[in-house]
mmCIF file of C-alpha atoms and ligand atoms in Angstrom:
data_model
loop_
_atom_site.group_PDB
_atom_site.id
_atom_site.type_symbol
_atom_site.label_atom_id
_atom_site.label_comp_id
_atom_site.label_asym_id
_atom_site.label_seq_id
_atom_site.Cartn_x
_atom_site.Cartn_y
_atom_site.Cartn_z
ATOM 1 C CA MET A 1 45.094 155.328 190.668
ATOM 2 C CA THR A 2 48.085 155.042 192.680
ATOM 3 C CA THR A 3 50.487 154.509 189.789
ATOM 4 C CA PRO A 4 51.066 156.085 186.462
ATOM 5 C CA PRO A 5 49.180 154.913 183.609
ATOM 6 C CA LEU A 6 50.633 152.183 181.905
ATOM 7 C CA ASN A 7 50.343 150.469 178.360
ATOM 8 C CA ILE A 8 49.491 147.195 178.996
ATOM 9 C CA ALA A 9 48.290 144.197 176.384
ATOM 10 C CA PHE A 10 46.139 141.762 177.967
ATOM 11 C CA ILE A 11 46.326 138.399 176.575
ATOM 12 C CA GLY A 12 43.194 136.076 177.034
ATOM 13 C CA LEU A 13 40.057 137.653 178.616
ATOM 14 C CA GLY A 14 38.100 134.822 179.427
ATOM 15 C CA HIS A 15 36.463 133.768 183.297
ATOM 16 C CA MET A 16 39.780 134.919 184.865
ATOM 17 C CA GLY A 17 41.555 137.413 182.377
ATOM 18 C CA GLY A 18 38.221 139.113 181.429
ATOM 19 C CA PRO A 19 37.147 140.715 185.005
ATOM 20 C CA MET A 20 41.165 141.236 185.794
ATOM 21 C CA ALA A 21 41.768 143.151 183.176
ATOM 22 C CA GLY A 22 38.646 145.041 183.456
ATOM 23 C CA ASN A 23 40.355 145.689 186.731
ATOM 24 C CA LEU A 24 43.076 147.377 185.323
ATOM 25 C CA LEU A 25 41.402 149.283 182.958
ATOM 26 C CA ARG A 26 38.961 150.517 186.043
ATOM 27 C CA ALA A 27 42.419 151.424 187.836
ATOM 28 C CA GLY A 28 43.435 154.279 184.578
ATOM 29 C CA HIS A 29 45.667 151.475 182.521
ATOM 30 C CA ARG A 30 45.718 151.508 178.900
ATOM 31 C CA LEU A 31 45.034 148.184 177.488
ATOM 32 C CA GLN A 32 45.372 146.595 174.092
ATOM 33 C CA VAL A 33 43.590 143.361 174.391
ATOM 34 C CA PHE A 34 43.106 139.985 172.444
ATOM 35 C CA ASP A 35 40.865 136.826 172.647
ATOM 36 C CA LEU A 36 40.452 134.278 170.328
ATOM 37 C CA SER A 37 36.149 134.563 171.347
ATOM 38 C CA ALA A 38 34.881 137.813 169.925
ATOM 39 C CA PRO A 39 32.383 138.366 172.688
ATOM 40 C CA ALA A 40 35.373 137.762 175.594
ATOM 41 C CA VAL A 41 37.287 141.240 173.230
ATOM 42 C CA GLN A 42 33.811 142.914 172.947
ATOM 43 C CA ARG A 43 33.045 142.860 176.709
ATOM 44 C CA LEU A 44 36.502 145.058 177.425
ATOM 45 C CA VAL A 45 36.200 146.970 173.984
ATOM 46 C CA ASP A 46 33.179 147.786 175.802
ATOM 47 C CA ALA A 47 34.723 148.526 179.171
ATOM 48 C CA GLY A 48 37.025 151.292 177.565
ATOM 49 C CA ALA A 49 40.033 148.779 176.315
ATOM 50 C CA GLY A 50 41.387 148.373 172.451
ATOM 51 C CA ALA A 51 41.175 145.590 170.352
ATOM 52 C CA ALA A 52 43.718 144.363 168.553
ATOM 53 C CA PRO A 53 44.205 142.141 165.640
ATOM 54 C CA GLY A 54 46.152 139.582 167.115
ATOM 55 C CA ALA A 55 48.800 139.263 169.967
ATOM 56 C CA ARG A 56 51.819 140.519 168.427
ATOM 57 C CA ALA A 57 49.596 143.462 167.719
ATOM 58 C CA ALA A 58 48.146 144.182 171.244
ATOM 59 C CA ALA A 59 52.346 143.590 172.351
ATOM 60 C CA GLU A 60 53.147 146.529 170.236
ATOM 61 C CA GLY A 61 53.828 149.466 172.107
ATOM 62 C CA ALA A 62 53.458 148.153 175.881
ATOM 63 C CA GLN A 63 55.553 148.263 178.734
ATOM 64 C CA VAL A 64 53.483 145.260 180.073
ATOM 65 C CA VAL A 65 52.205 142.346 178.651
ATOM 66 C CA ILE A 66 50.000 139.946 180.706
ATOM 67 C CA SER A 67 48.587 136.724 179.536
ATOM 68 C CA MET A 68 45.469 134.473 181.399
ATOM 69 C CA LEU A 69 45.639 131.410 178.956
ATOM 70 C CA PRO A 70 44.181 127.922 179.319
ATOM 71 C CA ALA A 71 47.599 125.641 179.267
ATOM 72 C CA SER A 72 51.311 125.453 178.584
ATOM 73 C CA ALA A 73 50.298 124.894 175.269
ATOM 74 C CA HIS A 74 49.075 128.033 174.218
ATOM 75 C CA VAL A 75 51.603 130.063 176.470
ATOM 76 C CA ARG A 76 54.342 128.301 174.716
ATOM 77 C CA SER A 77 52.454 129.301 171.682
ATOM 78 C CA LEU A 78 52.201 133.343 172.709
ATOM 79 C CA TYR A 79 55.473 133.681 173.422
ATOM 80 C CA LEU A 80 58.083 131.057 171.681
ATOM 81 C CA GLY A 81 55.958 129.676 168.997
ATOM 82 C CA ARG A 82 56.040 131.573 165.072
ATOM 83 C CA ASP A 83 55.224 134.962 165.657
ATOM 84 C CA GLY A 84 55.721 135.069 169.440
ATOM 85 C CA LEU A 85 56.033 137.602 171.578
ATOM 86 C CA VAL A 86 59.352 137.233 172.795
ATOM 87 C CA ASP A 87 60.989 138.277 169.751
ATOM 88 C CA ALA A 88 58.744 140.620 169.156
ATOM 89 C CA VAL A 89 58.086 142.753 171.974
ATOM 90 C CA ALA A 90 60.617 146.069 172.619
ATOM 91 C CA PRO A 91 63.414 145.608 175.110
ATOM 92 C CA GLY A 92 62.401 146.632 178.442
ATOM 93 C CA THR A 93 58.625 145.060 177.879
ATOM 94 C CA LEU A 94 57.777 143.083 181.430
ATOM 95 C CA LEU A 95 56.039 139.767 180.734
ATOM 96 C CA ILE A 96 53.688 138.441 183.210
ATOM 97 C CA ASP A 97 52.039 134.927 182.526
ATOM 98 C CA CYS A 98 49.144 134.160 185.004
ATOM 99 C CA SER A 99 48.020 131.038 183.581
ATOM 100 C CA THR A 100 48.211 128.037 185.517
ATOM 101 C CA ILE A 101 50.990 125.795 183.387
ATOM 102 C CA SER A 102 53.645 123.458 184.027
ATOM 103 C CA ALA A 103 57.195 124.822 185.923
ATOM 104 C CA ALA A 104 58.787 123.709 183.228
ATOM 105 C CA VAL A 105 57.177 125.480 180.121
ATOM 106 C CA ALA A 106 57.308 128.711 182.825
ATOM 107 C CA LYS A 107 61.012 127.799 182.916
ATOM 108 C CA GLU A 108 61.412 127.330 179.140
ATOM 109 C CA VAL A 109 60.225 130.645 178.265
ATOM 110 C CA ALA A 110 61.235 132.407 180.760
ATOM 111 C CA GLY A 111 64.690 131.570 179.599
ATOM 112 C CA ALA A 112 64.101 132.656 176.249
ATOM 113 C CA ALA A 113 62.442 135.979 177.784
ATOM 114 C CA ALA A 114 66.281 136.278 179.899
ATOM 115 C CA GLN A 115 68.061 135.330 177.021
ATOM 116 C CA ARG A 116 66.551 139.010 174.973
ATOM 117 C CA GLY A 117 67.271 140.703 178.402
ATOM 118 C CA LEU A 118 62.748 140.856 178.794
ATOM 119 C CA ASP A 119 61.923 140.498 182.619
ATOM 120 C CA MET A 120 59.631 137.490 182.685
ATOM 121 C CA LEU A 121 57.573 135.973 185.633
ATOM 122 C CA ASP A 122 55.194 133.337 186.322
ATOM 123 C CA ALA A 123 52.298 134.609 187.818
ATOM 124 C CA PRO A 124 49.480 131.765 188.633
ATOM 125 C CA VAL A 125 46.622 133.156 190.758
ATOM 126 C CA SER A 126 44.462 131.594 193.584
ATOM 127 C CA GLY A 127 41.245 132.685 194.334
ATOM 128 C CA GLY A 128 39.094 131.993 191.395
ATOM 129 C CA THR A 129 36.510 134.292 189.944
ATOM 130 C CA ALA A 130 35.057 135.494 192.494
ATOM 131 C CA GLY A 131 38.563 136.836 193.723
ATOM 132 C CA ALA A 132 39.147 138.182 189.683
ATOM 133 C CA ALA A 133 36.277 140.171 189.663
ATOM 134 C CA ALA A 134 36.987 142.021 193.437
ATOM 135 C CA GLY A 135 40.625 142.513 192.762
ATOM 136 C CA THR A 136 41.421 140.124 195.889
ATOM 137 C CA LEU A 137 43.610 137.547 194.179
ATOM 138 C CA THR A 138 47.048 135.679 195.297
ATOM 139 C CA PHE A 139 49.716 135.634 192.946
ATOM 140 C CA ILE A 140 52.113 133.160 193.517
ATOM 141 C CA VAL A 141 55.100 134.655 191.741
ATOM 142 C CA GLY A 142 58.273 132.924 190.046
ATOM 143 C CA GLY A 143 61.043 135.102 188.695
ATOM 144 C CA GLY A 144 63.651 137.765 189.605
ATOM 145 C CA ALA A 145 63.167 140.112 192.442
ATOM 146 C CA GLN A 146 63.718 143.488 190.764
ATOM 147 C CA ALA A 147 60.998 142.076 187.762
ATOM 148 C CA LEU A 148 58.410 141.774 190.691
ATOM 149 C CA GLU A 149 59.159 144.907 191.944
ATOM 150 C CA ARG A 150 58.262 145.998 188.535
ATOM 151 C CA ALA A 151 55.401 144.209 188.650
ATOM 152 C CA ARG A 152 53.870 144.701 192.205
ATOM 153 C CA PRO A 153 51.615 147.599 191.303
ATOM 154 C CA VAL A 154 50.424 145.981 188.246
ATOM 155 C CA LEU A 155 49.345 142.362 190.167
ATOM 156 C CA GLY A 156 48.230 144.902 192.996
ATOM 157 C CA THR A 157 45.856 146.180 191.246
ATOM 158 C CA MET A 158 44.600 142.931 190.259
ATOM 159 C CA GLY A 159 44.391 141.413 193.484
ATOM 160 C CA ARG A 160 45.278 141.410 197.644
ATOM 161 C CA ASN A 161 48.518 139.361 198.027
ATOM 162 C CA ILE A 162 51.783 138.607 196.202
ATOM 163 C CA PHE A 163 54.209 135.951 196.994
ATOM 164 C CA HIS A 164 57.912 135.431 195.698
ATOM 165 C CA ALA A 165 58.149 131.798 195.340
ATOM 166 C CA GLY A 166 61.779 131.998 193.965
ATOM 167 C CA GLY A 167 63.327 131.508 190.557
ATOM 168 C CA ALA A 168 61.735 131.028 187.472
ATOM 169 C CA GLY A 169 58.627 128.125 187.069
ATOM 170 C CA ALA A 170 58.571 128.613 190.900
ATOM 171 C CA GLY A 171 55.467 130.465 190.907
ATOM 172 C CA GLN A 172 53.669 127.877 189.192
ATOM 173 C CA THR A 173 55.536 124.822 191.240
ATOM 174 C CA ALA A 174 53.741 126.188 194.414
ATOM 175 C CA LYS A 175 50.073 126.856 192.685
ATOM 176 C CA LEU A 176 50.271 123.036 191.485
ATOM 177 C CA CYS A 177 51.552 122.154 195.041
ATOM 178 C CA ASN A 178 48.035 124.011 196.937
ATOM 179 C CA ASN A 179 46.086 122.853 194.363
ATOM 180 C CA MET A 180 47.075 119.150 194.528
ATOM 181 C CA LEU A 181 46.463 119.166 198.345
ATOM 182 C CA LEU A 182 43.356 121.211 197.188
ATOM 183 C CA GLY A 183 42.235 118.118 195.128
ATOM 184 C CA VAL A 184 42.697 115.950 197.837
ATOM 185 C CA LEU A 185 41.017 117.898 200.846
ATOM 186 C CA MET A 186 37.817 118.431 198.852
ATOM 187 C CA ALA A 187 37.849 114.983 197.747
ATOM 188 C CA GLY A 188 38.580 113.641 201.758
ATOM 189 C CA THR A 189 35.657 116.568 202.952
ATOM 190 C CA ALA A 190 33.459 114.582 200.483
ATOM 191 C CA GLU A 191 33.830 111.355 201.243
ATOM 192 C CA ALA A 192 33.676 112.118 205.280
ATOM 193 C CA LEU A 193 30.314 113.921 204.730
ATOM 194 C CA ASN A 194 28.874 111.072 202.619
ATOM 195 C CA LEU A 195 29.789 108.843 205.151
ATOM 196 C CA GLY A 196 27.619 110.607 207.640
ATOM 197 C CA VAL A 197 25.068 111.193 205.620
ATOM 198 C CA ALA A 198 24.606 107.933 205.193
ATOM 199 C CA HIS A 199 24.484 107.458 209.036
ATOM 200 C CA GLY A 200 21.482 109.581 208.874
ATOM 201 C CA LEU A 201 23.487 112.724 210.144
ATOM 202 C CA ASP A 202 22.530 115.908 209.282
ATOM 203 C CA PRO A 203 24.641 117.740 206.714
ATOM 204 C CA LYS A 204 25.160 120.891 208.275
ATOM 205 C CA VAL A 205 25.487 119.475 211.692
ATOM 206 C CA LEU A 206 27.991 117.603 210.689
ATOM 207 C CA SER A 207 30.086 119.906 209.158
ATOM 208 C CA ASP A 208 29.554 122.439 212.577
ATOM 209 C CA ILE A 209 31.592 119.790 214.260
ATOM 210 C CA MET A 210 34.019 118.965 211.735
ATOM 211 C CA SER A 211 35.078 122.901 211.534
ATOM 212 C CA ARG A 212 35.675 122.924 214.966
ATOM 213 C CA SER A 213 37.321 119.598 215.387
ATOM 214 C CA SER A 214 40.692 118.342 213.883
ATOM 215 C CA GLY A 215 39.142 117.410 210.221
ATOM 216 C CA ARG A 216 38.636 121.396 210.042
ATOM 217 C CA ASN A 217 40.605 122.489 206.225
ATOM 218 C CA TRP A 218 39.479 125.225 203.651
ATOM 219 C CA ALA A 219 36.961 122.864 201.424
ATOM 220 C CA LEU A 220 34.996 122.191 204.456
ATOM 221 C CA GLU A 221 34.627 125.405 206.001
ATOM 222 C CA LEU A 222 34.504 127.870 203.185
ATOM 223 C CA TYR A 223 33.635 125.397 200.321
ATOM 224 C CA ASN A 224 30.916 122.761 201.329
ATOM 225 C CA PRO A 225 30.813 120.409 198.516
ATOM 226 C CA TRP A 226 27.235 118.957 200.368
ATOM 227 C CA PRO A 227 24.430 121.191 198.732
ATOM 228 C CA GLY A 228 22.283 123.365 201.338
ATOM 229 C CA VAL A 229 25.144 123.241 203.576
ATOM 230 C CA MET A 230 26.552 126.947 202.884
ATOM 231 C CA GLU A 231 24.609 129.005 200.961
ATOM 232 C CA ASN A 232 27.152 130.608 198.578
ATOM 233 C CA ALA A 233 28.989 127.804 197.532
ATOM 234 C CA PRO A 234 28.613 125.914 193.877
ATOM 235 C CA ALA A 235 27.398 123.092 195.886
ATOM 236 C CA SER A 236 24.145 125.149 196.481
ATOM 237 C CA ARG A 237 23.616 126.485 193.027
ATOM 238 C CA GLY A 238 24.145 122.480 191.492
ATOM 239 C CA TYR A 239 27.799 123.069 191.164
ATOM 240 C CA GLU A 240 27.386 125.770 188.247
ATOM 241 C CA GLY A 241 30.314 128.357 188.165
ATOM 242 C CA GLY A 242 33.197 128.312 190.276
ATOM 243 C CA PHE A 243 36.436 126.344 189.644
ATOM 244 C CA GLY A 244 35.492 123.766 186.582
ATOM 245 C CA CYS A 245 36.074 119.794 186.898
ATOM 246 C CA ALA A 246 38.278 120.076 183.510
ATOM 247 C CA LEU A 247 40.528 122.717 185.602
ATOM 248 C CA MET A 248 41.031 120.401 188.714
ATOM 249 C CA GLN A 249 41.719 117.859 186.576
ATOM 250 C CA LYS A 250 44.589 119.889 184.612
ATOM 251 C CA ASP A 251 46.138 121.137 187.839
ATOM 252 C CA LEU A 252 46.654 117.478 189.107
ATOM 253 C CA GLY A 253 48.081 115.974 186.265
ATOM 254 C CA LEU A 254 50.545 119.124 186.231
ATOM 255 C CA ALA A 255 51.378 118.239 189.750
ATOM 256 C CA GLN A 256 51.837 114.811 188.468
ATOM 257 C CA GLU A 257 54.418 115.577 185.831
ATOM 258 C CA ALA A 258 56.289 117.938 188.437
ATOM 259 C CA ALA A 259 56.658 114.606 191.007
ATOM 260 C CA LEU A 260 57.743 112.897 188.508
ATOM 261 C CA ALA A 261 60.344 115.307 187.211
ATOM 262 C CA VAL A 262 61.784 114.944 190.777
ATOM 263 C CA GLY A 263 60.822 111.461 191.609
ATOM 264 C CA ALA A 264 58.321 112.612 194.500
ATOM 265 C CA ALA A 265 55.945 110.555 195.664
ATOM 266 C CA THR A 266 52.749 111.968 195.769
ATOM 267 C CA PRO A 267 50.137 108.912 195.916
ATOM 268 C CA LEU A 268 46.991 110.866 197.546
ATOM 269 C CA GLY A 269 47.802 113.680 194.665
ATOM 270 C CA ALA A 270 47.732 110.426 192.003
ATOM 271 C CA LEU A 271 44.804 108.947 193.446
ATOM 272 C CA ALA A 272 42.972 112.303 193.845
ATOM 273 C CA ARG A 273 43.444 112.926 189.699
ATOM 274 C CA GLN A 274 42.041 109.213 189.333
ATOM 275 C CA LEU A 275 39.042 109.663 191.290
ATOM 276 C CA TYR A 276 38.284 113.519 189.341
ATOM 277 C CA GLN A 277 39.002 111.748 186.385
ATOM 278 C CA LEU A 278 36.093 108.611 187.175
ATOM 279 C CA HIS A 279 34.182 111.769 188.121
ATOM 280 C CA GLY A 280 34.474 113.506 184.564
ATOM 281 C CA ALA A 281 33.545 110.110 183.027
ATOM 282 C CA SER A 282 30.641 109.404 184.917
ATOM 283 C CA GLU A 283 29.452 112.900 185.062
ATOM 284 C CA ALA A 284 26.212 113.511 183.163
ATOM 285 C CA SER A 285 27.439 116.734 181.808
ATOM 286 C CA GLY A 286 30.406 115.081 180.991
ATOM 287 C CA ARG A 287 32.203 118.701 179.686
ATOM 288 C CA GLY A 288 33.886 119.089 183.244
ATOM 289 C CA THR A 289 32.197 122.322 183.367
ATOM 290 C CA LEU A 290 30.764 121.786 186.912
ATOM 291 C CA ASP A 291 32.455 123.073 189.763
ATOM 292 C CA PHE A 292 34.772 120.520 191.396
ATOM 293 C CA SER A 293 33.232 120.087 195.290
ATOM 294 C CA SER A 294 30.580 118.101 192.725
ATOM 295 C CA ILE A 295 33.750 115.084 193.159
ATOM 296 C CA VAL A 296 30.959 114.208 195.990
ATOM 297 C CA ARG A 297 28.497 112.947 193.747
ATOM 298 C CA LEU A 298 30.793 110.262 192.464
ATOM 299 C CA LEU A 299 30.750 108.554 195.907
ATOM 300 C CA GLN A 300 26.590 109.260 195.869
ATOM 301 C CA ALA A 301 26.108 107.226 192.460
HETATM 302 P P1 NAD B 401 38.966 130.555 180.249
HETATM 303 O O1 NAD B 401 39.099 129.289 179.038
HETATM 304 O O2 NAD B 401 37.783 130.876 180.492
HETATM 305 O O3 NAD B 401 39.675 131.710 179.439
HETATM 306 C C1 NAD B 401 40.945 131.593 178.532
HETATM 307 C C2 NAD B 401 40.867 132.394 177.388
HETATM 308 O O4 NAD B 401 42.106 132.642 176.399
HETATM 309 C C3 NAD B 401 39.553 132.402 177.127
HETATM 310 O O5 NAD B 401 39.137 133.122 176.504
HETATM 311 C C4 NAD B 401 39.898 131.892 175.161
HETATM 312 O O6 NAD B 401 39.823 131.980 174.315
HETATM 313 C C5 NAD B 401 41.678 132.549 175.228
HETATM 314 N N1 NAD B 401 42.376 131.893 174.630
HETATM 315 C C6 NAD B 401 43.073 130.156 174.524
HETATM 316 N N2 NAD B 401 43.374 130.472 173.593
HETATM 317 C C7 NAD B 401 44.267 131.950 173.084
HETATM 318 C C8 NAD B 401 45.129 132.151 171.962
HETATM 319 N N3 NAD B 401 45.893 131.570 171.290
HETATM 320 N N4 NAD B 401 45.152 133.842 171.969
HETATM 321 C C9 NAD B 401 44.323 134.314 172.464
HETATM 322 N N5 NAD B 401 43.613 134.097 173.750
HETATM 323 C C10 NAD B 401 43.520 132.784 173.765
HETATM 324 O O7 NAD B 401 40.152 129.675 181.705
HETATM 325 P P2 NAD B 401 40.645 130.540 182.393
HETATM 326 O O8 NAD B 401 38.895 129.959 183.411
HETATM 327 O O9 NAD B 401 39.704 132.378 182.359
HETATM 328 O O10 NAD B 401 40.983 130.346 183.083
HETATM 329 C C11 NAD B 401 42.478 130.330 182.916
HETATM 330 C C12 NAD B 401 43.961 130.526 183.291
HETATM 331 O O11 NAD B 401 43.390 130.413 184.654
HETATM 332 C C13 NAD B 401 43.970 128.644 183.360
HETATM 333 O O12 NAD B 401 44.941 128.268 183.291
HETATM 334 C C14 NAD B 401 43.265 128.492 184.983
HETATM 335 O O13 NAD B 401 43.390 126.537 185.227
HETATM 336 C C15 NAD B 401 43.792 129.277 185.777
HETATM 337 N N6 NAD B 401 43.172 129.563 186.526
HETATM 338 C C16 NAD B 401 41.532 129.405 187.070
HETATM 339 C C17 NAD B 401 40.670 129.454 187.773
HETATM 340 C C18 NAD B 401 39.459 129.840 188.132
HETATM 341 O O14 NAD B 401 38.433 129.270 188.818
HETATM 342 N N7 NAD B 401 38.970 129.762 186.514
HETATM 343 C C19 NAD B 401 41.463 129.940 189.070
HETATM 344 C C20 NAD B 401 42.596 130.181 189.278
HETATM 345 C C21 NAD B 401 43.494 129.882 187.829
#
């Protein structure tokens, strides 16, 4: 423990929030947690956290509040809704939202927090569930520089890289740009592999060739969508675990909203969104829980 222990409220203990909160506990911080799911709360209580009956109760006496919720509506309601935290927390409380949500909502919440004199950061993450468990996440932060300095020791316990993207909402915008590119790269990688295999190429050999040629990219080299090419990739375990199609669809939708807001042309992002939507509708599991690299199956149908 390099920093003194803090009282932290952690709201949202799912695939990402659960292990992130676990790392804070292991570093010696005192946690009060809340989630709508009782088993999710229980896992953290077993690890040493206190269970609060609601978000407001969790935030009582907290120096830092961290939220990791599914989408914009959840975050808006947590901070600005009835019993919202912005009106409830003590002066000086630092608010950090790590969920991936729209930049517009992130700005709205940060604006309301600022009116009460509170520091708030949008700090979405990259690195997935493995990064959350290992404490190696990348935080992409929007908000004031001083607020970020206050947050740095806490974020550093859960992640390895911390980037300051700009003012309120900038973290979300940068995250959406990244994930839109990721969605496009994965769809393109799947398409290239599918074409090669249809011509009789070995997907491993083709992946090796492209990884050392100008088509190289993260999806191909570290998260290959073809089963059997990469032992540790979701493709080699039936696309279970990883980053669900529903989350990729959400992020591509947010990217389109962001594009509309400024009139930016994002034709590939729009097409990728449609592809993942088609895939979600046609996928046997249909629940969007398969890893997003399963987009390759859309091409094999
Ligand atoms: P998740 O669905 O596993 O977890 C969300 C948790 O929030 C659930 O446990 C749910 O019960 C809880 N929750 C919902 N509403 C609540 C409320 N009002 N009060 C308290 N708890 C509430 O989702 P996740 O995979 O942990 O993702 C969380 C966020 O992180 C999302 O915005 C996602 O886009 C982003 N993200 C996820 C990944 C990933 O690989 N899973 C990677 C990067 C970013």
